[in-house]
């Protein structure tokens, strides 16, 4: 991913994202270590919500900050969960928003591109694999398969000098491959991030995806829906 936050609207399927040598996705067993899929029953949504709260307690993070994730789980929106294959244990959750333009409304008209927004992300505290990086790889890969040009997300800030929020932004930019777009304050302060949609060779050997590929919405389809 380049340092430039812009993405060509004509480059919907850019070159596959290379995998760092330290995270060789090609040297794996026949069973992926993780699987990502839609959450199913009400009981599973509630189970994952309990995990989210446990993850926050283990990180000594305010429970109040988990409200958007818990509300999304309670409403049974399009939530996908990352599970360990061996134990079917959730280790991350993410909400998908399918739209022709990025939301929140930060994109200028001439910059509007098919964008898959992700939000309400939560990961288990782990000393091992980089779950945020893995989720980003999957989201970029999945977006490319669906025909989106990019993925977008927003990191909310409690106030202008929110050190914890800015540490998360720094982690997403420098470790997970996101690019900082700008800061919006229409509905509370948030740092807006984007990343190119890009297929990742060998990802399926490490992360199995059961999320159906759905073509990106056209503007006409979105108006009708």
PDB file of N, CA and C in Angstrom, residues 7 12 96-104 106-107 111-118 139 143 146-153 178 181 193-195 197 216-217 222:
ATOM      1  N   UNK A   7      -7.071   6.221  -4.010  1.00  0.00           N
ATOM      2  CA  UNK A   7      -7.112   4.959  -4.731  1.00  0.00           C
ATOM      3  C   UNK A   7      -7.767   5.185  -6.076  1.00  0.00           C
ATOM      4  N   UNK A  12      -9.963  -1.486  -9.608  1.00  0.00           N
ATOM      5  CA  UNK A  12     -10.788  -2.189  -8.638  1.00  0.00           C
ATOM      6  C   UNK A  12     -10.111  -3.459  -8.172  1.00  0.00           C
ATOM      7  N   UNK A  96     -19.505  -5.346   8.663  1.00  0.00           N
ATOM      8  CA  UNK A  96     -19.343  -4.934   7.267  1.00  0.00           C
ATOM      9  C   UNK A  96     -20.484  -4.015   6.861  1.00  0.00           C
ATOM     10  N   UNK A  97     -20.156  -2.958   6.108  1.00  0.00           N
ATOM     11  CA  UNK A  97     -21.150  -2.039   5.552  1.00  0.00           C
ATOM     12  C   UNK A  97     -20.923  -1.996   4.048  1.00  0.00           C
ATOM     13  N   UNK A  98     -21.900  -2.417   3.281  1.00  0.00           N
ATOM     14  CA  UNK A  98     -21.773  -2.443   1.825  1.00  0.00           C
ATOM     15  C   UNK A  98     -22.438  -1.198   1.245  1.00  0.00           C
ATOM     16  N   UNK A  99     -21.662  -0.357   0.564  1.00  0.00           N
ATOM     17  CA  UNK A  99     -22.191   0.885   0.021  1.00  0.00           C
ATOM     18  C   UNK A  99     -21.365   1.312  -1.181  1.00  0.00           C
ATOM     19  N   UNK A 100     -21.916   2.187  -2.032  1.00  0.00           N
ATOM     20  CA  UNK A 100     -21.187   2.658  -3.208  1.00  0.00           C
ATOM     21  C   UNK A 100     -20.187   3.749  -2.859  1.00  0.00           C
ATOM     22  N   UNK A 101     -20.349   4.389  -1.744  1.00  0.00           N
ATOM     23  CA  UNK A 101     -19.425   5.431  -1.319  1.00  0.00           C
ATOM     24  C   UNK A 101     -19.123   5.234   0.165  1.00  0.00           C
ATOM     25  N   UNK A 102     -17.998   5.776   0.589  1.00  0.00           N
ATOM     26  CA  UNK A 102     -17.580   5.552   1.967  1.00  0.00           C
ATOM     27  C   UNK A 102     -18.530   6.220   2.946  1.00  0.00           C
ATOM     28  N   UNK A 103     -18.703   5.623   4.085  1.00  0.00           N
ATOM     29  CA  UNK A 103     -19.452   6.209   5.190  1.00  0.00           C
ATOM     30  C   UNK A 103     -18.568   6.083   6.419  1.00  0.00           C
ATOM     31  N   UNK A 104     -18.494   7.079   7.257  1.00  0.00           N
ATOM     32  CA  UNK A 104     -19.238   8.332   7.216  1.00  0.00           C
ATOM     33  C   UNK A 104     -18.935   9.172   5.963  1.00  0.00           C
ATOM     34  N   UNK A 106     -17.326  11.239   4.221  1.00  0.00           N
ATOM     35  CA  UNK A 106     -16.110  12.041   4.138  1.00  0.00           C
ATOM     36  C   UNK A 106     -15.617  12.197   2.707  1.00  0.00           C
ATOM     37  N   UNK A 107     -16.120  11.391   1.784  1.00  0.00           N
ATOM     38  CA  UNK A 107     -15.607  11.407   0.412  1.00  0.00           C
ATOM     39  C   UNK A 107     -16.241  12.530  -0.392  1.00  0.00           C
ATOM     40  N   UNK A 111     -14.487  11.866  -5.597  1.00  0.00           N
ATOM     41  CA  UNK A 111     -13.663  10.831  -4.991  1.00  0.00           C
ATOM     42  C   UNK A 111     -14.483   9.589  -4.652  1.00  0.00           C
ATOM     43  N   UNK A 112     -15.787   9.617  -4.908  1.00  0.00           N
ATOM     44  CA  UNK A 112     -16.645   8.498  -4.542  1.00  0.00           C
ATOM     45  C   UNK A 112     -16.259   7.252  -5.325  1.00  0.00           C
ATOM     46  N   UNK A 113     -16.061   6.150  -4.595  1.00  0.00           N
ATOM     47  CA  UNK A 113     -15.710   4.870  -5.181  1.00  0.00           C
ATOM     48  C   UNK A 113     -16.442   3.779  -4.416  1.00  0.00           C
ATOM     49  N   UNK A 114     -16.669   2.638  -5.057  1.00  0.00           N
ATOM     50  CA  UNK A 114     -17.268   1.534  -4.302  1.00  0.00           C
ATOM     51  C   UNK A 114     -16.387   1.175  -3.111  1.00  0.00           C
ATOM     52  N   UNK A 115     -16.939   1.292  -1.919  1.00  0.00           N
ATOM     53  CA  UNK A 115     -16.151   1.158  -0.697  1.00  0.00           C
ATOM     54  C   UNK A 115     -16.830   0.209   0.270  1.00  0.00           C
ATOM     55  N   UNK A 116     -16.059  -0.707   0.796  1.00  0.00           N
ATOM     56  CA  UNK A 116     -16.547  -1.594   1.844  1.00  0.00           C
ATOM     57  C   UNK A 116     -16.074  -1.031   3.172  1.00  0.00           C
ATOM     58  N   UNK A 117     -17.017  -0.506   3.956  1.00  0.00           N
ATOM     59  CA  UNK A 117     -16.634   0.046   5.250  1.00  0.00           C
ATOM     60  C   UNK A 117     -16.650  -1.057   6.297  1.00  0.00           C
ATOM     61  N   UNK A 118     -15.692  -1.006   7.185  1.00  0.00           N
ATOM     62  CA  UNK A 118     -15.652  -1.939   8.305  1.00  0.00           C
ATOM     63  C   UNK A 118     -15.679  -1.125   9.594  1.00  0.00           C
ATOM     64  N   UNK A 139     -10.090  -8.321   4.922  1.00  0.00           N
ATOM     65  CA  UNK A 139     -11.037  -7.305   4.455  1.00  0.00           C
ATOM     66  C   UNK A 139     -10.633  -6.761   3.088  1.00  0.00           C
ATOM     67  N   UNK A 143     -12.860  -7.500  -0.152  1.00  0.00           N
ATOM     68  CA  UNK A 143     -13.360  -6.341  -0.896  1.00  0.00           C
ATOM     69  C   UNK A 143     -12.984  -6.437  -2.372  1.00  0.00           C
ATOM     70  N   UNK A 146     -15.171  -8.882  -4.196  1.00  0.00           N
ATOM     71  CA  UNK A 146     -16.529  -8.355  -4.406  1.00  0.00           C
ATOM     72  C   UNK A 146     -16.579  -7.219  -5.416  1.00  0.00           C
ATOM     73  N   UNK A 147     -15.420  -6.670  -5.782  1.00  0.00           N
ATOM     74  CA  UNK A 147     -15.398  -5.578  -6.752  1.00  0.00           C
ATOM     75  C   UNK A 147     -15.353  -4.198  -6.138  1.00  0.00           C
ATOM     76  N   UNK A 148     -15.057  -4.102  -4.840  1.00  0.00           N
ATOM     77  CA  UNK A 148     -14.889  -2.791  -4.209  1.00  0.00           C
ATOM     78  C   UNK A 148     -13.491  -2.257  -4.521  1.00  0.00           C
ATOM     79  N   UNK A 149     -13.355  -0.938  -4.533  1.00  0.00           N
ATOM     80  CA  UNK A 149     -12.062  -0.312  -4.805  1.00  0.00           C
ATOM     81  C   UNK A 149     -11.219  -0.178  -3.539  1.00  0.00           C
ATOM     82  N   UNK A 150     -11.872  -0.127  -2.380  1.00  0.00           N
ATOM     83  CA  UNK A 150     -11.132   0.118  -1.144  1.00  0.00           C
ATOM     84  C   UNK A 150     -11.985  -0.289   0.049  1.00  0.00           C
ATOM     85  N   UNK A 151     -11.327  -0.307   1.195  1.00  0.00           N
ATOM     86  CA  UNK A 151     -12.033  -0.450   2.464  1.00  0.00           C
ATOM     87  C   UNK A 151     -11.807   0.835   3.252  1.00  0.00           C
ATOM     88  N   UNK A 152     -12.716   1.123   4.167  1.00  0.00           N
ATOM     89  CA  UNK A 152     -12.615   2.348   4.956  1.00  0.00           C
ATOM     90  C   UNK A 152     -13.062   2.062   6.377  1.00  0.00           C
ATOM     91  N   UNK A 153     -12.525   2.835   7.299  1.00  0.00           N
ATOM     92  CA  UNK A 153     -12.915   2.694   8.697  1.00  0.00           C
ATOM     93  C   UNK A 153     -12.649   4.013   9.413  1.00  0.00           C
ATOM     94  N   UNK A 178      -3.085   0.399   6.891  1.00  0.00           N
ATOM     95  CA  UNK A 178      -4.068   1.429   6.582  1.00  0.00           C
ATOM     96  C   UNK A 178      -3.359   2.750   6.279  1.00  0.00           C
ATOM     97  N   UNK A 181      -6.627   9.190   6.315  1.00  0.00           N
ATOM     98  CA  UNK A 181      -7.254  10.069   5.330  1.00  0.00           C
ATOM     99  C   UNK A 181      -7.406  11.480   5.887  1.00  0.00           C
ATOM    100  N   UNK A 193      -9.728   6.301   7.991  1.00  0.00           N
ATOM    101  CA  UNK A 193      -8.665   5.504   7.397  1.00  0.00           C
ATOM    102  C   UNK A 193      -9.185   4.776   6.160  1.00  0.00           C
ATOM    103  N   UNK A 194      -8.305   4.539   5.190  1.00  0.00           N
ATOM    104  CA  UNK A 194      -8.660   3.745   4.025  1.00  0.00           C
ATOM    105  C   UNK A 194      -7.508   2.798   3.691  1.00  0.00           C
ATOM    106  N   UNK A 195      -7.827   1.766   2.910  1.00  0.00           N
ATOM    107  CA  UNK A 195      -6.816   0.853   2.367  1.00  0.00           C
ATOM    108  C   UNK A 195      -7.341   0.319   1.050  1.00  0.00           C
ATOM    109  N   UNK A 197      -8.412  -2.128  -1.840  1.00  0.00           N
ATOM    110  CA  UNK A 197      -8.838  -3.515  -1.982  1.00  0.00           C
ATOM    111  C   UNK A 197      -7.748  -4.248  -2.752  1.00  0.00           C
ATOM    112  N   UNK A 216     -20.160  -5.754  -5.472  1.00  0.00           N
ATOM    113  CA  UNK A 216     -20.330  -4.404  -4.932  1.00  0.00           C
ATOM    114  C   UNK A 216     -21.590  -3.774  -5.486  1.00  0.00           C
ATOM    115  N   UNK A 217     -22.311  -3.031  -4.644  1.00  0.00           N
ATOM    116  CA  UNK A 217     -23.525  -2.354  -5.067  1.00  0.00           C
ATOM    117  C   UNK A 217     -23.214  -1.263  -6.084  1.00  0.00           C
ATOM    118  N   UNK A 222     -28.160   0.764  -4.880  1.00  0.00           N
ATOM    119  CA  UNK A 222     -28.223   1.302  -3.527  1.00  0.00           C
ATOM    120  C   UNK A 222     -29.433   2.222  -3.351  1.00  0.00           C
TER     121      UNK A 222
END
